[in-house]
């Protein structure tokens, strides 16, 4: 058998954006962050997403046979990404505190900090192990703002964001280590804060209370590391 030589760093050179994929099936409404929304053909306009089988959104897409995808802008706050990327729709109404619109099929899609949205009908589903790849036909596409779309690199390098285990691009070896973004340049008298090692949320505070939980992803104090701001 041929030996494999896989350098995990090679995957980091792949470019992609950040999207909220949403679906509605019966009385279930769901949405999550993906970085795997991709146009694959233009005539007809077809797209794919790779989405973890354990995400609640995946089951709702399977049931409904359609989904919406909103393209996030660079201005999207970490709280919005945290809400859709680190919590599950199984027990959270993610749209309750999110500006959204409803498409002709009753599917909500995020409009705040969004550059465009796509209404998609699923035409195929490929089982790729941990994830399904949905192939879909675009039935509706609309520009929502002229903001810059957020790239995955921007999310990591500028926003200091992290990647949770269910994301297609998760790197187990990197998950518990040092933050993967460059720290801010040191000021003359350094300020200190705490960074969540799960989602990257930073709070400027000298000491974290024992009962502190991350407002973004919900983990406890022991998942925070002290950082210079
Ligand atoms: C930056 C980022 C990228 C992500 N990319 C993907 C992805 O491509 N596919 C996927 O299945 N999950 C991805 N996730 C994880 C889901 O958004 C996350 O598991 C979410 O909590 C699922 O929510 P749900 O249970 O409501 O569907 C990503 C999360 C983040 C923060």
Coordinates of C-alpha atoms and ligand atoms in Angstrom, one line a residue:
X1 CA 0.0 0.0 0.0
X2 CA 1.3 3.5 -0.9
X3 CA 2.4 5.5 2.1
X4 CA 0.6 8.8 2.8
X5 CA 2.4 12.0 3.5
X6 CA -0.2 14.4 4.8
X7 CA 1.0 17.8 6.1
X8 CA -2.0 19.3 8.0
X9 CA -0.7 22.8 7.3
X10 CA -1.5 22.3 3.6
X11 CA -5.2 22.3 4.4
X12 CA -4.8 25.8 6.0
X13 CA -3.9 27.2 2.6
X14 CA -7.4 26.4 1.2
X15 CA -9.6 29.5 0.9
X16 CA -13.2 29.7 1.9
X17 CA -15.8 32.0 3.4
X18 CA -18.2 31.8 6.4
X19 CA -21.9 31.2 6.0
X20 CA -25.0 30.6 8.1
X21 CA -27.0 27.6 6.6
X22 CA -30.6 27.4 7.8
X23 CA -33.6 25.1 7.3
X24 CA -37.1 24.6 8.4
X25 CA -38.9 21.2 8.5
X26 CA -42.3 21.0 10.2
X27 CA -42.1 23.0 13.4
X28 CA -38.3 22.6 13.5
X29 CA -36.1 25.6 12.6
X30 CA -32.3 25.3 12.6
X31 CA -29.2 27.0 11.5
X32 CA -25.5 26.7 11.8
X33 CA -22.2 28.1 10.6
X34 CA -20.4 26.4 7.8
X35 CA -17.3 27.2 5.9
X36 CA -18.0 24.7 3.1
X37 CA -20.7 26.4 1.0
X38 CA -19.4 26.3 -2.6
X39 CA -20.6 27.1 -6.1
X40 CA -19.9 24.1 -8.3
X41 CA -21.7 24.9 -11.6
X42 CA -23.3 28.0 -13.1
X43 CA -25.7 26.5 -15.7
X44 CA -27.7 25.6 -13.8
X45 CA -26.4 27.3 -10.7
X46 CA -25.5 24.5 -8.3
X47 CA -23.8 24.5 -4.9
X48 CA -22.6 22.1 -2.3
X49 CA -22.3 22.2 1.5
X50 CA -20.5 19.7 3.7
X51 CA -22.3 19.4 7.0
X52 CA -21.8 17.2 10.1
X53 CA -24.4 14.4 10.5
X54 CA -24.6 15.3 14.2
X55 CA -25.6 18.9 13.6
X56 CA -29.3 19.5 14.3
X57 CA -29.5 21.5 11.1
X58 CA -28.5 18.5 9.0
X59 CA -31.5 16.5 10.1
X60 CA -33.8 19.4 9.3
X61 CA -32.3 19.8 5.8
X62 CA -32.8 16.1 5.2
X63 CA -36.4 16.4 6.2
X64 CA -37.1 19.6 4.3
X65 CA -35.1 19.0 1.2
X66 CA -34.0 22.6 1.0
X67 CA -31.9 25.2 2.8
X68 CA -30.9 28.8 2.9
X69 CA -27.3 30.1 3.0
X70 CA -26.4 33.6 4.1
X71 CA -22.9 34.9 3.3
X72 CA -21.4 36.6 6.4
X73 CA -19.7 39.9 6.2
X74 CA -16.4 40.9 7.9
X75 CA -18.5 43.0 10.3
X76 CA -20.3 39.9 11.7
X77 CA -19.7 39.9 15.5
X78 CA -18.3 36.9 17.3
X79 CA -21.5 36.7 19.3
X80 CA -23.4 36.0 16.0
X81 CA -20.9 33.4 15.0
X82 CA -20.9 31.9 18.5
X83 CA -24.7 31.6 18.5
X84 CA -24.8 29.7 15.2
X85 CA -21.5 27.9 15.4
X86 CA -21.1 26.8 19.0
X87 CA -24.7 26.1 20.1
X88 CA -27.3 23.7 18.9
X89 CA -30.7 24.5 17.4
X90 CA -32.0 21.4 19.3
X91 CA -32.4 23.6 22.4
X92 CA -31.9 27.2 21.2
X93 CA -34.0 29.4 19.0
X94 CA -31.0 31.0 17.2
X95 CA -33.2 33.3 15.2
X96 CA -34.9 34.9 18.3
X97 CA -32.2 37.5 18.7
X98 CA -31.0 37.5 15.1
X99 CA -32.3 39.9 12.3
X100 CA -33.7 37.6 9.6
X101 CA -36.1 37.3 6.8
X102 CA -38.3 34.4 5.7
X103 CA -38.1 33.0 2.2
X104 CA -41.2 31.8 0.2
X105 CA -40.8 28.3 1.7
X106 CA -40.9 29.6 5.2
X107 CA -37.2 29.2 5.8
X108 CA -35.6 31.9 7.9
X109 CA -32.2 33.3 6.7
X110 CA -29.9 35.7 8.5
X111 CA -29.9 39.3 7.1
X112 CA -27.7 41.1 9.7
X113 CA -24.1 41.4 8.7
X114 CA -24.9 39.4 5.6
X115 CA -23.7 40.1 2.1
X116 CA -26.0 37.8 0.1
X117 CA -28.4 34.9 0.6
X118 CA -29.2 31.8 -1.5
X119 CA -32.3 29.7 -1.5
X120 CA -31.4 26.1 -2.4
X121 CA -33.3 22.9 -3.3
X122 CA -31.4 19.8 -2.4
X123 CA -30.9 17.5 -5.4
X124 CA -28.4 15.0 -4.1
X125 CA -26.9 13.9 -0.8
X126 CA -23.5 12.1 -0.6
X127 CA -22.4 10.3 2.5
X128 CA -18.7 11.2 3.2
X129 CA -18.4 9.6 6.6
X130 CA -18.7 12.2 9.5
X131 CA -20.5 14.6 7.1
X132 CA -23.0 14.7 4.3
X133 CA -22.3 16.7 1.2
X134 CA -25.6 18.2 0.0
X135 CA -25.7 19.1 -3.7
X136 CA -28.3 21.8 -4.4
X137 CA -29.8 23.9 -7.1
X138 CA -30.0 27.6 -6.4
X139 CA -33.6 28.8 -6.8
X140 CA -33.2 32.3 -5.4
X141 CA -30.1 34.5 -4.9
X142 CA -30.1 38.1 -3.6
X143 CA -27.4 40.7 -2.7
X144 CA -28.1 42.1 0.8
X145 CA -25.3 44.6 1.3
X146 CA -22.1 45.8 -0.3
X147 CA -19.9 44.8 2.7
X148 CA -16.8 42.7 2.4
X149 CA -17.6 38.9 2.7
X150 CA -15.7 37.3 5.6
X151 CA -13.1 34.8 4.7
X152 CA -12.1 32.0 6.9
X153 CA -8.6 33.5 7.2
X154 CA -10.1 36.8 8.4
X155 CA -12.1 34.9 11.0
X156 CA -9.0 33.3 12.3
X157 CA -6.4 36.0 12.0
X158 CA -8.4 39.2 12.6
X159 CA -11.4 38.0 14.7
X160 CA -9.2 35.4 16.6
X161 CA -11.9 32.8 16.0
X162 CA -11.7 29.0 16.7
X163 CA -13.0 26.0 14.8
X164 CA -15.3 23.5 16.7
X165 CA -15.0 19.7 16.4
X166 CA -17.9 19.3 14.0
X167 CA -16.6 21.7 11.4
X168 CA -15.2 20.1 8.3
X169 CA -11.8 21.8 8.8
X170 CA -11.4 20.9 12.5
X171 CA -7.8 20.1 13.4
X172 CA -7.8 17.9 16.6
X173 CA -4.1 18.4 17.2
X174 CA -4.5 22.2 17.3
X175 CA -7.6 22.3 19.4
X176 CA -6.2 22.3 22.9
X177 CA -3.0 24.3 22.2
X178 CA -2.1 27.9 22.0
X179 CA -4.4 30.4 20.2
X180 CA -3.9 30.1 16.4
X181 CA -4.1 33.9 15.9
X182 CA -1.4 36.4 16.4
X183 CA -1.8 38.4 19.7
X184 CA -2.4 42.1 19.4
X185 CA 0.8 44.2 19.4
X186 CA 1.9 45.0 23.0
X187 CA 0.9 48.4 24.2
X188 CA 3.3 50.5 26.4
X189 CA 1.7 49.3 29.6
X190 CA 0.3 45.8 28.8
X191 CA -3.4 45.0 29.4
X192 CA -4.5 41.5 30.3
X193 CA -7.6 39.5 29.6
X194 CA -8.9 36.0 29.2
X195 CA -9.4 34.1 26.0
X196 CA -11.8 31.2 25.6
X197 CA -9.8 28.3 24.2
X198 CA -12.9 26.8 22.6
X199 CA -14.3 29.7 20.6
X200 CA -11.8 32.5 20.9
X201 CA -14.0 35.0 22.8
X202 CA -11.8 37.5 24.7
X203 CA -12.9 39.3 27.9
X204 CA -10.8 42.1 29.3
X205 CA -10.8 41.5 33.1
X206 CA -8.0 41.0 35.7
X207 CA -9.5 38.0 37.4
X208 CA -12.3 35.7 36.1
X209 CA -14.9 34.8 38.7
X210 CA -15.1 31.1 39.5
X211 CA -18.6 30.8 38.0
X212 CA -17.7 32.6 34.8
X213 CA -19.1 31.0 31.6
X214 CA -18.3 32.0 28.1
X215 CA -21.1 34.2 26.7
X216 CA -20.4 32.9 23.3
X217 CA -20.0 29.1 23.6
X218 CA -21.0 28.5 27.2
X219 CA -17.9 26.7 28.5
X220 CA -16.6 27.3 32.1
X221 CA -13.7 29.3 33.5
X222 CA -11.2 26.5 33.2
X223 CA -11.4 26.7 29.4
X224 CA -10.0 30.3 29.5
X225 CA -6.4 31.2 29.3
X226 CA -4.8 34.5 30.4
X227 CA -3.6 36.6 27.4
X228 CA -1.9 40.0 26.9
X229 CA -4.2 42.3 24.9
Ligands
LIG1 C1 -15.9 28.8 11.9 C2 -16.8 27.7 12.0 C3 -16.9 26.8 10.8 C4 -17.8 25.7 10.8 N1 -17.9 25.0 9.7 C5 -18.7 23.9 9.7 C6 -18.9 23.1 8.5 O1 -18.4 23.4 7.4 N2 -19.7 22.0 8.6 C7 -20.3 21.7 9.7 O2 -21.0 20.7 9.7 N3 -20.2 22.4 10.8 C8 -19.4 23.5 10.9 N4 -19.3 24.3 12.0 C9 -19.9 23.8 13.2 C10 -21.4 24.0 13.4 O3 -21.7 25.4 13.1 C11 -21.8 23.7 14.9 O4 -21.6 22.3 15.1 C12 -23.2 24.1 15.2 O5 -23.2 24.2 16.6 C13 -24.3 23.2 14.8 O6 -25.5 23.7 15.1 P1 -26.9 22.9 15.0 O7 -26.8 21.8 16.0 O8 -27.9 23.9 15.4 O9 -27.0 22.5 13.6 C14 -18.5 25.4 12.0 C15 -18.4 26.3 13.1 C16 -17.6 27.4 13.1 C17 -17.6 28.3 14.3

